[in-house]
Structures are given as C-alpha cells and as structure tokens.
Amino acid sequence: MRIGIDVGRATSTAVLVDAAGRVLAEAVVDSAPRTGLCVRRTLAALGPLPGPVGAVAVVTDLARRPPRPRPVAVLRIAPGSHAALAPLADWPEAARTALGGLTGVVAGGSAVTGGSLGPLDRDGVAAFAARARDAGVRVFAVCAAGAPARPGPELDAAAVLAATVPGASLSLSYETGAAGLRERENATAVNAALGGWAEELVADCRAALRSARIAAPLCFARDDGGLVSAEYFARHPVIATAPASACAARGALARTGLDQAVVVDAGARSVRCLVVRDGEPERSTRLLPGPFGVRLALGAPEVVETDGAEADAVPATVARLLERVPGAGVLYTGGRAEAFGAPVGPGEPPAGDRERGTGRNATRADTRTTVRTGAGADARTDARTDVRTGARADADPAPHGRYPRLTDAARYAARADCRIEVEQVISAPGRAELDQALAAVRDHALSRCVAAGAAPGSVRIESLAHAPVAYLPAGVHRVTVRAAGAPAPGATP
C-alpha cells in the first residue's frame, strides 16, 4: 500500500491505495500552518491502516508558506564577463539583498563541449571561501562553465570550500540546472537558498510519520509530477517548489483516461490552467518566474494562474490554451470545478460543501473531515469531525474515491514513480562515438534515478531525445533523458 498526501493552502487531502492502485481510503481535512501537522491530521483521518505502507508521497507548493532565503555565497568558475552578466545581476533587488549579495568569479571551467578553459584558481576559491566565512555565510552555490559536460572544476572547488569552511552546505550546478551558464547558476543559487526550507519540511513530515507509527520511505513530488526521495529533495529542493497543479492534472488524466486536454485546477483562491499533451504537462521553453521572483529555466510545466477573484478571465485563458491542442477537451480538477461548467461527477460534494472548506484551496477553515474506509468500519460523528464510511473499495462504483476532483493530486502521488531528468551536451564526431556517448548518458540517468529514491530493479528510461546544437561545430548534441522507477522500500529515518 502507498499513501499520497496533498497539502494545500486551506485544505489537505490523503489517499491510501493498494498495490494495484485502487483507492482504499481517503481523507479531506483543514490545513494547518505547519506542513507536518497537516500530514499528521490527514494520517489520523485515514484511520487504522490495514497493513504496512510501502511509501508516503507529499505534494505541497512553496507558495503555501513562502520562506526567507538562506544567505548564500555564489561562486562562478569561468572567464570574466561584463558587469551586466555578473552572478545575480538579473535577480530582483529584494532577492539579491536577501541572499546577501556575496558573489565571486574565479578562473577555470570548461567549454560547453567539455574542453578545458584553463586550470582552476584554487587560491581564488580559498580566498572567496574565507571571505564568506568571515561574513558568517556557510552556504555556497558553485557554478562552473561547461559543468554538465565536465563537472571536475566544480568538484575540485567544492573540496577547497569544504576544507576552508568545515560543515559548509554546497550546491553544485552540474547536479541542478541545464546547459546554459546563467540559467544553471540562478537555479543553483535558488536551490542553495531553499535548503533550510527543505530540511525543515523533511523533518516535519518525518516526525508526522513517526507519530503515526508509519515506517515507510518519504517522497516529495517534483514540479513535473514525478517523485524524489526526501534525501534527494533536501539536496535539490528547487525542482519541487510548485508540484500541485501538475500532480492534479496527471491525476485527472488518469481518472478520465484522456491523454491530452486543457486542465483547469479550480480553487477558491486561484485558478490554474495548463496544457497536457500525450499524457505530459506541457513544459515551458522560456524563463519562468520561480522562488523569490527569480526567472528560471528548469523545464517546469507552464501554468497560467488567475486570482480567484478574477474568475471571469478563466474562459478566455482556456480558449487561448485550446488553440495549442486542437481537438482537445477541457478537464476540471479542484474544489470549484462546477463554477466553471464542470458536470457533477459520481460522489462529487455539492458546491456548498466546497465553499465551506472541502475544496483543495477553500476559503474558510472549518473542522470538517471526510474519510472513506473499508468494510466493517463504523460511522461516527463528534463536534469536530464528520467521518463517513463505505463499502470495500473494490465494490465501490467510484474507483477513484468519493471526491475524485478534490483528491486528484494526492491520488496521483500515491501511485507515482520516482522520476529524474538529465540534460547534457556531448561531442561525438561519428555514429559509433554518438552511440557510446548516449549510452553513457542513459547509464548516468539510471544512476541518478536510483539516487532519487527509485528501487534499482525498477528503473527504466522513459524517453531519450537528442539533437545537434546549431550554433556549435558538427558533432555536438544536446541530450535529454528521463528515467523513472518505483520508490525503493525502506523505513523513515
């Protein structure tokens, strides 16, 4: 069995599924300020579990409780550049100030194809580390030119930083971002700044699992809807700051059997629309605003968000998105779907219930909880909780649960795989060299997927795409590989 938990701003949901992905129980509760408390409440609302749990997956957006960034020292390893292209130069002033604005550039790095641009200036790295230490900064973001093709300079710099500032927290760009230097540097700096938020979130959720006596691996949803282990999330939080709508969209597609649609994730506070094509949320090819207002290029799904008070703008947004997927339909998820013309499905709560707090982004926090469990359970009610029970899940005519739109994200997370994506630039003068290089990237992606929490025997390549880079010499290819696998068994630390 596995549990998916979707922690929203006002409402949290949980779904328990069996090994075949069938819904055994579900819960809808009011959210609390701390994510760990939300997890604790949803687990309590699910009631006694019929057996051991194989994994718990949590879906939550950074925007639910925006954190203050940690001070970060940003080190670039590359030839010098114009001041307009300096580290953090394109950041919003408030974000740059919050990070402390401590940056440095030292010689070294590689060309995009992996050729050396010169030896690493180790003395310069040590001097920068000492400057950060004296300023009280112990968190570093390191970005070297050409690191996806040749991470050696970043690894060497990390060794110098660790020796100069014992116990330093290090984020390296070759593990985080795409091929472009500035895009990768920005993602790495944001990743370093989010480390405290991620560590606190993991600790909160692990404490909640222990209090519920659940000894199972803890996973978090990525922005594209895949899962990563808690350990991987703590090291790479920038890839998992806004997963809710992608998970809800994937859950809605699984519920309806569609593979392309414009999905409307309708909550009381906001409405989010996104395009799904061939079963995958459409990703942005441009920079998108990310945490702290920094524009990032991490290939996250492109979500068009409208304030809940401006719902009249949603039909025009949907019509514009439908032009990108001719022939596709409109699919609704979330607590206010009926307000935008969605039909009432089997088991959907009436609109009044949604307005009172059972929607994922509902407006008023009452103390209402709804649970569906297996056969033989009693129906009981007290002043704070309304618990409803039903027949066995395999006998229920609604296989996706009593409230499918409310639980789309949690239900998807309960069934999801760990997933990672690797992007590299490779140089291969001939077909044999290209095949060898592609095999190496595939192997690297499979290894990263295991590192992200997948069981080794389950990992597989989901997709591999490569194309020549037009502005570079012949034989240079950009490669993107996606790998996935079931969460590995284990216990909560």
Short mmCIF file of N, CA and C in Angstrom, two decimals, residues 223-334:
data_model
loop_
_atom_site.label_atom_id
_atom_site.label_comp_id
_atom_site.label_asym_id
_atom_site.label_seq_id
_atom_site.Cartn_x
_atom_site.Cartn_y
_atom_site.Cartn_z
N ASP A 223 8.12 19.28 -9.58
CA ASP A 223 7.25 20.22 -10.29
C ASP A 223 6.57 19.58 -11.49
N ASP A 224 7.18 18.55 -12.09
CA ASP A 224 6.58 17.90 -13.25
C ASP A 224 5.68 16.73 -12.85
N GLY A 225 5.57 16.45 -11.55
CA GLY A 225 4.68 15.40 -11.08
C GLY A 225 5.35 14.12 -10.66
N GLY A 226 6.62 13.89 -11.01
CA GLY A 226 7.31 12.70 -10.53
C GLY A 226 7.68 12.85 -9.06
N LEU A 227 8.20 11.78 -8.48
CA LEU A 227 8.59 11.80 -7.07
C LEU A 227 10.11 11.74 -6.94
N VAL A 228 10.61 12.22 -5.81
CA VAL A 228 12.00 12.03 -5.40
C VAL A 228 12.00 11.73 -3.91
N SER A 229 13.03 11.04 -3.45
CA SER A 229 13.12 10.72 -2.03
C SER A 229 13.31 11.98 -1.20
N ALA A 230 13.02 11.87 0.09
CA ALA A 230 13.20 13.01 0.99
C ALA A 230 14.65 13.48 0.99
N GLU A 231 15.59 12.53 0.95
CA GLU A 231 17.02 12.89 0.95
C GLU A 231 17.38 13.67 -0.32
N TYR A 232 16.88 13.22 -1.45
CA TYR A 232 17.16 13.91 -2.72
C TYR A 232 16.51 15.29 -2.73
N PHE A 233 15.26 15.37 -2.24
CA PHE A 233 14.57 16.66 -2.16
C PHE A 233 15.33 17.64 -1.28
N ALA A 234 15.87 17.17 -0.15
CA ALA A 234 16.59 18.07 0.74
C ALA A 234 17.83 18.66 0.07
N ARG A 235 18.43 17.90 -0.88
CA ARG A 235 19.61 18.39 -1.60
C ARG A 235 19.24 19.23 -2.83
N HIS A 236 18.06 18.95 -3.40
CA HIS A 236 17.67 19.61 -4.66
C HIS A 236 16.25 20.17 -4.58
N PRO A 237 15.96 21.03 -3.62
CA PRO A 237 14.56 21.49 -3.47
C PRO A 237 14.04 22.34 -4.62
N VAL A 238 14.93 22.93 -5.42
CA VAL A 238 14.48 23.83 -6.48
C VAL A 238 13.64 23.10 -7.52
N ILE A 239 13.75 21.77 -7.62
CA ILE A 239 12.97 21.03 -8.60
C ILE A 239 11.59 20.67 -8.08
N ALA A 240 11.25 21.07 -6.84
CA ALA A 240 10.00 20.64 -6.23
C ALA A 240 9.35 21.76 -5.44
N THR A 241 9.17 22.92 -6.08
CA THR A 241 8.58 24.06 -5.38
C THR A 241 7.13 24.34 -5.76
N ALA A 242 6.64 23.76 -6.86
CA ALA A 242 5.25 24.03 -7.29
C ALA A 242 4.68 22.81 -8.01
N PRO A 243 4.55 21.67 -7.30
CA PRO A 243 4.09 20.45 -7.97
C PRO A 243 2.59 20.24 -7.99
N ALA A 244 1.82 21.03 -7.25
CA ALA A 244 0.41 20.69 -7.01
C ALA A 244 -0.41 20.60 -8.29
N SER A 245 -0.30 21.58 -9.17
CA SER A 245 -1.14 21.57 -10.37
C SER A 245 -0.75 20.45 -11.33
N ALA A 246 0.55 20.17 -11.47
CA ALA A 246 0.96 19.07 -12.35
C ALA A 246 0.46 17.74 -11.81
N CYS A 247 0.52 17.55 -10.49
CA CYS A 247 0.01 16.30 -9.90
C CYS A 247 -1.50 16.21 -10.07
N ALA A 248 -2.21 17.33 -9.85
CA ALA A 248 -3.66 17.32 -10.02
C ALA A 248 -4.02 17.01 -11.47
N ALA A 249 -3.27 17.60 -12.42
CA ALA A 249 -3.56 17.36 -13.83
C ALA A 249 -3.32 15.90 -14.20
N ARG A 250 -2.22 15.33 -13.72
CA ARG A 250 -1.94 13.93 -14.01
C ARG A 250 -2.99 13.02 -13.38
N GLY A 251 -3.41 13.36 -12.17
CA GLY A 251 -4.45 12.57 -11.52
C GLY A 251 -5.76 12.64 -12.26
N ALA A 252 -6.09 13.83 -12.78
CA ALA A 252 -7.33 13.99 -13.54
C ALA A 252 -7.28 13.20 -14.84
N LEU A 253 -6.11 13.18 -15.49
CA LEU A 253 -5.98 12.40 -16.72
C LEU A 253 -6.13 10.91 -16.44
N ALA A 254 -5.51 10.44 -15.36
CA ALA A 254 -5.63 9.03 -15.02
C ALA A 254 -7.08 8.68 -14.71
N ARG A 255 -7.79 9.61 -14.10
CA ARG A 255 -9.20 9.37 -13.74
C ARG A 255 -10.09 9.27 -14.96
N THR A 256 -9.78 10.04 -16.00
CA THR A 256 -10.66 10.10 -17.16
C THR A 256 -10.19 9.28 -18.35
N GLY A 257 -8.90 8.85 -18.33
CA GLY A 257 -8.38 8.10 -19.45
C GLY A 257 -7.95 8.94 -20.64
N LEU A 258 -7.96 10.27 -20.50
CA LEU A 258 -7.53 11.15 -21.59
C LEU A 258 -6.01 11.23 -21.63
N ASP A 259 -5.47 11.64 -22.77
CA ASP A 259 -4.03 11.86 -22.84
C ASP A 259 -3.69 13.27 -23.31
N GLN A 260 -4.69 14.07 -23.66
CA GLN A 260 -4.44 15.47 -23.94
C GLN A 260 -5.67 16.28 -23.57
N ALA A 261 -5.43 17.44 -23.00
CA ALA A 261 -6.52 18.29 -22.53
C ALA A 261 -5.95 19.61 -22.05
N VAL A 262 -6.83 20.58 -21.90
CA VAL A 262 -6.52 21.77 -21.11
C VAL A 262 -7.13 21.51 -19.74
N VAL A 263 -6.27 21.49 -18.71
CA VAL A 263 -6.72 21.16 -17.36
C VAL A 263 -6.92 22.46 -16.58
N VAL A 264 -8.09 22.56 -15.95
CA VAL A 264 -8.43 23.70 -15.11
C VAL A 264 -8.43 23.23 -13.66
N ASP A 265 -7.44 23.68 -12.91
CA ASP A 265 -7.32 23.35 -11.48
C ASP A 265 -7.97 24.48 -10.71
N ALA A 266 -9.23 24.28 -10.33
CA ALA A 266 -10.06 25.37 -9.82
C ALA A 266 -10.12 25.36 -8.30
N GLY A 267 -9.48 26.33 -7.70
CA GLY A 267 -9.54 26.52 -6.26
C GLY A 267 -10.19 27.86 -5.95
N ALA A 268 -10.55 28.07 -4.70
CA ALA A 268 -11.23 29.31 -4.33
C ALA A 268 -10.29 30.50 -4.38
N ARG A 269 -9.00 30.29 -4.09
CA ARG A 269 -8.05 31.41 -4.06
C ARG A 269 -7.42 31.68 -5.41
N SER A 270 -7.30 30.65 -6.23
CA SER A 270 -6.72 30.84 -7.56
C SER A 270 -7.19 29.73 -8.47
N VAL A 271 -7.09 29.99 -9.77
CA VAL A 271 -7.42 29.00 -10.79
C VAL A 271 -6.18 28.85 -11.67
N ARG A 272 -5.72 27.62 -11.83
CA ARG A 272 -4.51 27.37 -12.61
C ARG A 272 -4.87 26.52 -13.81
N CYS A 273 -4.41 26.94 -14.96
CA CYS A 273 -4.70 26.23 -16.21
C CYS A 273 -3.38 25.78 -16.84
N LEU A 274 -3.38 24.57 -17.37
CA LEU A 274 -2.20 24.08 -18.06
C LEU A 274 -2.60 23.11 -19.16
N VAL A 275 -1.72 22.98 -20.15
CA VAL A 275 -1.94 22.10 -21.29
C VAL A 275 -1.26 20.76 -21.02
N VAL A 276 -1.99 19.67 -21.29
CA VAL A 276 -1.41 18.33 -21.21
C VAL A 276 -1.46 17.72 -22.61
N ARG A 277 -0.31 17.27 -23.07
CA ARG A 277 -0.19 16.71 -24.41
C ARG A 277 0.50 15.35 -24.30
N ASP A 278 -0.13 14.32 -24.90
CA ASP A 278 0.42 12.96 -24.84
C ASP A 278 0.69 12.52 -23.41
N GLY A 279 -0.21 12.90 -22.51
CA GLY A 279 -0.12 12.48 -21.12
C GLY A 279 0.85 13.26 -20.27
N GLU A 280 1.54 14.26 -20.83
CA GLU A 280 2.54 15.02 -20.09
C GLU A 280 2.16 16.51 -20.04
N PRO A 281 2.22 17.14 -18.86
CA PRO A 281 2.03 18.59 -18.80
C PRO A 281 3.02 19.29 -19.72
N GLU A 282 2.53 20.23 -20.51
CA GLU A 282 3.40 20.93 -21.46
C GLU A 282 4.40 21.80 -20.71
N ARG A 283 5.66 21.64 -21.06
CA ARG A 283 6.71 22.35 -20.37
C ARG A 283 7.05 23.66 -21.08
N SER A 284 7.51 24.59 -20.29
CA SER A 284 7.90 25.87 -20.86
C SER A 284 9.30 25.79 -21.46
N THR A 285 9.49 26.46 -22.59
CA THR A 285 10.81 26.56 -23.20
C THR A 285 11.45 27.92 -22.92
N ARG A 286 10.82 28.68 -22.05
CA ARG A 286 11.34 30.01 -21.73
C ARG A 286 11.52 30.14 -20.23
N LEU A 287 12.12 31.24 -19.82
CA LEU A 287 12.30 31.51 -18.40
C LEU A 287 10.96 31.79 -17.74
N LEU A 288 10.74 31.19 -16.58
CA LEU A 288 9.51 31.40 -15.83
C LEU A 288 9.85 31.93 -14.44
N PRO A 289 9.02 32.80 -13.87
CA PRO A 289 9.27 33.27 -12.50
C PRO A 289 9.24 32.09 -11.53
N GLY A 290 10.28 31.99 -10.71
CA GLY A 290 10.37 30.92 -9.72
C GLY A 290 10.42 31.49 -8.32
N PRO A 291 10.93 30.74 -7.36
CA PRO A 291 11.03 31.23 -5.99
C PRO A 291 11.78 32.56 -5.91
N PHE A 292 11.28 33.44 -5.02
CA PHE A 292 11.88 34.76 -4.77
C PHE A 292 11.80 35.66 -6.00
N GLY A 293 10.97 35.29 -6.99
CA GLY A 293 10.83 36.11 -8.19
C GLY A 293 11.95 35.96 -9.19
N VAL A 294 12.84 34.98 -8.98
CA VAL A 294 13.95 34.75 -9.91
C VAL A 294 13.45 33.94 -11.10
N ARG A 295 13.81 34.36 -12.30
CA ARG A 295 13.38 33.67 -13.50
C ARG A 295 14.29 32.46 -13.76
N LEU A 296 13.66 31.30 -13.90
CA LEU A 296 14.40 30.04 -14.01
C LEU A 296 14.03 29.30 -15.28
N ALA A 297 14.93 28.46 -15.74
CA ALA A 297 14.69 27.62 -16.92
C ALA A 297 14.95 26.17 -16.54
N LEU A 298 13.99 25.58 -15.82
CA LEU A 298 14.14 24.20 -15.36
C LEU A 298 13.17 23.25 -16.07
N GLY A 299 12.50 23.75 -17.11
CA GLY A 299 11.58 22.90 -17.85
C GLY A 299 10.33 22.55 -17.07
N ALA A 300 9.94 23.39 -16.13
CA ALA A 300 8.73 23.13 -15.34
C ALA A 300 7.49 23.31 -16.23
N PRO A 301 6.39 22.66 -15.88
CA PRO A 301 5.15 22.87 -16.64
C PRO A 301 4.76 24.35 -16.63
N GLU A 302 4.23 24.80 -17.75
CA GLU A 302 3.79 26.19 -17.86
C GLU A 302 2.37 26.30 -17.36
N VAL A 303 2.18 26.98 -16.24
CA VAL A 303 0.88 27.11 -15.59
C VAL A 303 0.45 28.57 -15.66
N VAL A 304 -0.77 28.80 -16.16
CA VAL A 304 -1.34 30.14 -16.21
C VAL A 304 -2.25 30.28 -15.00
N GLU A 305 -1.88 31.16 -14.08
CA GLU A 305 -2.62 31.29 -12.83
C GLU A 305 -3.44 32.58 -12.83
N THR A 306 -4.68 32.46 -12.38
CA THR A 306 -5.59 33.59 -12.27
C THR A 306 -6.08 33.69 -10.84
N ASP A 307 -6.09 34.88 -10.30
CA ASP A 307 -6.60 35.07 -8.95
C ASP A 307 -8.06 34.64 -8.88
N GLY A 308 -8.43 34.04 -7.75
CA GLY A 308 -9.80 33.55 -7.60
C GLY A 308 -10.83 34.65 -7.76
N ALA A 309 -10.47 35.88 -7.45
CA ALA A 309 -11.41 37.00 -7.59
C ALA A 309 -11.57 37.44 -9.04
N GLU A 310 -10.73 36.91 -9.93
CA GLU A 310 -10.79 37.29 -11.35
C GLU A 310 -11.19 36.09 -12.20
N ALA A 311 -12.14 35.32 -11.70
CA ALA A 311 -12.53 34.08 -12.37
C ALA A 311 -13.11 34.33 -13.75
N ASP A 312 -13.62 35.52 -14.01
CA ASP A 312 -14.20 35.82 -15.33
C ASP A 312 -13.16 35.71 -16.44
N ALA A 313 -11.88 35.80 -16.08
CA ALA A 313 -10.83 35.73 -17.09
C ALA A 313 -10.49 34.29 -17.48
N VAL A 314 -10.98 33.31 -16.74
CA VAL A 314 -10.61 31.92 -16.98
C VAL A 314 -11.08 31.41 -18.34
N PRO A 315 -12.34 31.65 -18.76
CA PRO A 315 -12.76 31.14 -20.08
C PRO A 315 -11.87 31.61 -21.22
N ALA A 316 -11.42 32.86 -21.18
CA ALA A 316 -10.54 33.36 -22.23
C ALA A 316 -9.18 32.65 -22.19
N THR A 317 -8.69 32.38 -20.99
CA THR A 317 -7.43 31.64 -20.85
C THR A 317 -7.56 30.24 -21.42
N VAL A 318 -8.66 29.57 -21.09
CA VAL A 318 -8.89 28.22 -21.59
C VAL A 318 -8.97 28.22 -23.11
N ALA A 319 -9.68 29.18 -23.68
CA ALA A 319 -9.82 29.25 -25.14
C ALA A 319 -8.46 29.45 -25.80
N ARG A 320 -7.62 30.28 -25.20
CA ARG A 320 -6.29 30.53 -25.76
C ARG A 320 -5.44 29.27 -25.71
N LEU A 321 -5.52 28.53 -24.61
CA LEU A 321 -4.73 27.31 -24.48
C LEU A 321 -5.25 26.21 -25.40
N LEU A 322 -6.55 26.17 -25.65
CA LEU A 322 -7.10 25.15 -26.54
C LEU A 322 -6.57 25.30 -27.97
N GLU A 323 -6.17 26.50 -28.34
CA GLU A 323 -5.60 26.70 -29.68
C GLU A 323 -4.29 25.93 -29.84
N ARG A 324 -3.62 25.61 -28.74
CA ARG A 324 -2.35 24.88 -28.80
C ARG A 324 -2.55 23.38 -28.89
N VAL A 325 -3.74 22.90 -28.59
CA VAL A 325 -4.01 21.45 -28.66
C VAL A 325 -5.35 21.25 -29.38
N PRO A 326 -5.39 21.45 -30.70
CA PRO A 326 -6.65 21.33 -31.44
C PRO A 326 -7.31 19.98 -31.20
N GLY A 327 -8.59 20.03 -30.95
CA GLY A 327 -9.35 18.80 -30.74
C GLY A 327 -9.36 18.32 -29.30
N ALA A 328 -8.58 18.94 -28.43
CA ALA A 328 -8.54 18.52 -27.03
C ALA A 328 -9.76 19.05 -26.29
N GLY A 329 -10.10 18.40 -25.20
CA GLY A 329 -11.19 18.85 -24.36
C GLY A 329 -10.68 19.62 -23.16
N VAL A 330 -11.61 20.01 -22.30
CA VAL A 330 -11.28 20.72 -21.08
C VAL A 330 -11.57 19.78 -19.91
N LEU A 331 -10.61 19.63 -19.03
CA LEU A 331 -10.71 18.71 -17.90
C LEU A 331 -10.58 19.52 -16.62
N TYR A 332 -11.48 19.24 -15.68
CA TYR A 332 -11.53 20.04 -14.45
C TYR A 332 -11.05 19.23 -13.25
N THR A 333 -10.34 19.90 -12.37
CA THR A 333 -9.92 19.32 -11.10
C THR A 333 -9.98 20.42 -10.06
N GLY A 334 -9.94 20.05 -8.78
CA GLY A 334 -10.00 21.05 -7.74
C GLY A 334 -11.41 21.25 -7.20
#
